[in-house]
Amino acid sequence: MAVSRRRHLIAVAAVVATAALTSGCDSVSKALDCVHTADAIADSVTGLQQAVENAANDPTQADESLDSIEKNLDKIGDKTGHADVNKAVDDVKKAVGNVRTAIKNGDRTPDVSPVTDAAGELTKVCTK
């Protein structure tokens, strides 16, 4: 996992460097904010996956992970006017809402793959 994360950070650094050369500082700052927040969401999604796997031990962990994802989504939504980013944020919010509803309806092992997929798409959009 550490090697994958390192590769991701190297790729992000390359994107940021390219953006710095081709656009203004404000665009670079927004891109960095998006990437950092998307990275935080990815960490929260990992936490959500682990929480769902351990739901029998502590069902509150899933709610905490979902809250963390939503909080970070609000940060991205507040900082960008980019249509693709906004769509990706909406897709993650919808997937999170579906998981939250499933848990509320008694599903102890909801399918979190839509959240994972949507978060991955958000990361891609942020690094374009």
XYZ file of C-alpha atoms in Angstrom:
128
model
C 0.000 0.000 0.000
C 2.845 2.412 0.789
C 4.364 1.950 -2.667
C 1.010 2.647 -4.308
C 0.555 5.779 -2.205
C 4.079 6.932 -3.052
C 3.380 6.466 -6.777
C 0.149 8.403 -6.388
C 1.960 11.298 -4.694
C 4.643 11.311 -7.407
C 1.938 11.451 -10.068
C 0.225 14.286 -8.214
C 3.511 16.192 -7.977
C 4.018 15.804 -11.728
C 0.513 17.098 -12.432
C 1.027 20.071 -10.132
C 4.382 20.889 -11.711
C 2.818 20.773 -15.167
C -0.064 22.949 -14.013
C 2.374 25.466 -12.565
C 4.118 25.757 -15.911
C 0.929 26.090 -17.947
C -1.389 28.157 -15.759
C -1.574 30.801 -13.087
C -0.930 30.336 -9.396
C -4.637 30.454 -8.519
C -5.302 27.425 -10.743
C -2.410 25.554 -9.173
C -3.674 26.366 -5.694
C -7.165 25.098 -6.542
C -5.722 21.952 -8.109
C -3.628 21.285 -5.010
C -6.635 21.810 -2.747
C -8.650 19.391 -4.852
C -5.886 16.775 -4.873
C -5.242 17.040 -1.125
C -8.925 16.770 -0.327
C -9.413 13.881 -2.774
C -6.508 12.149 -1.071
C -8.160 12.674 2.324
C -11.382 11.224 0.904
C -9.455 8.199 -0.372
C -8.130 7.662 3.157
C -11.670 7.945 4.522
C -12.924 5.433 1.953
C -10.244 3.000 3.127
C -11.463 3.603 6.669
C -15.044 2.982 5.522
C -14.075 -0.337 3.944
C -12.381 -1.417 7.167
C -15.309 -0.192 9.267
C -17.782 -2.203 7.199
C -15.590 -5.285 7.542
C -15.536 -4.777 11.334
C -19.166 -3.653 11.692
C -19.967 -6.438 14.140
C -17.343 -5.058 16.544
C -18.165 -1.344 16.250
C -21.017 -0.242 13.989
C -20.334 3.453 14.718
C -17.062 3.360 12.751
C -18.922 3.286 9.432
C -20.913 6.401 10.376
C -17.716 8.180 11.396
C -16.073 7.289 8.070
C -19.117 8.474 6.120
C -19.120 11.740 8.105
C -15.427 12.238 7.307
C -16.017 11.690 3.590
C -18.924 14.153 3.552
C -16.909 16.780 5.433
C -14.091 16.524 2.882
C -16.550 16.644 -0.012
C -17.871 19.933 1.353
C -14.311 21.303 1.287
C -13.926 20.489 -2.415
C -17.365 21.817 -3.282
C -16.562 25.111 -1.597
C -13.304 25.621 -3.505
C -14.017 24.761 -7.106
C -16.263 25.883 -9.900
C -15.084 23.055 -12.153
C -18.073 21.165 -13.606
C -16.325 17.759 -13.740
C -15.151 18.073 -10.137
C -18.626 19.108 -9.006
C -20.162 16.106 -10.800
C -17.618 13.755 -9.229
C -18.354 15.262 -5.783
C -22.084 14.744 -6.363
C -21.458 11.113 -7.378
C -19.480 10.439 -4.192
C -22.187 12.133 -2.093
C -24.865 9.964 -3.710
C -22.850 6.776 -3.114
C -22.218 7.785 0.516
C -25.947 8.462 0.954
C -26.768 5.015 -0.408
C -24.382 3.349 2.046
C -25.767 5.419 4.912
C -29.329 4.398 3.956
C -28.340 0.736 3.711
C -26.807 0.865 7.195
C -29.862 2.669 8.566
C -32.043 -0.084 7.048
C -30.070 -2.748 8.920
C -27.515 -3.836 6.318
C -24.418 -4.629 8.381
C -22.251 -5.170 5.283
C -23.346 -2.629 2.676
C -21.656 -2.554 -0.707
C -19.116 0.267 -0.524
C -17.696 -0.306 -4.004
C -19.764 2.569 -5.501
C -18.156 4.908 -2.942
C -14.718 3.562 -3.819
C -15.375 3.925 -7.553
C -16.761 7.459 -7.214
C -13.837 8.528 -5.008
C -11.421 7.124 -7.588
C -13.141 9.145 -10.298
C -12.894 12.267 -8.143
C -9.159 11.703 -7.751
C -8.813 11.355 -11.538
C -10.776 14.548 -12.166
C -8.687 16.460 -9.634
C -5.433 15.395 -11.273
C -6.451 16.309 -14.830
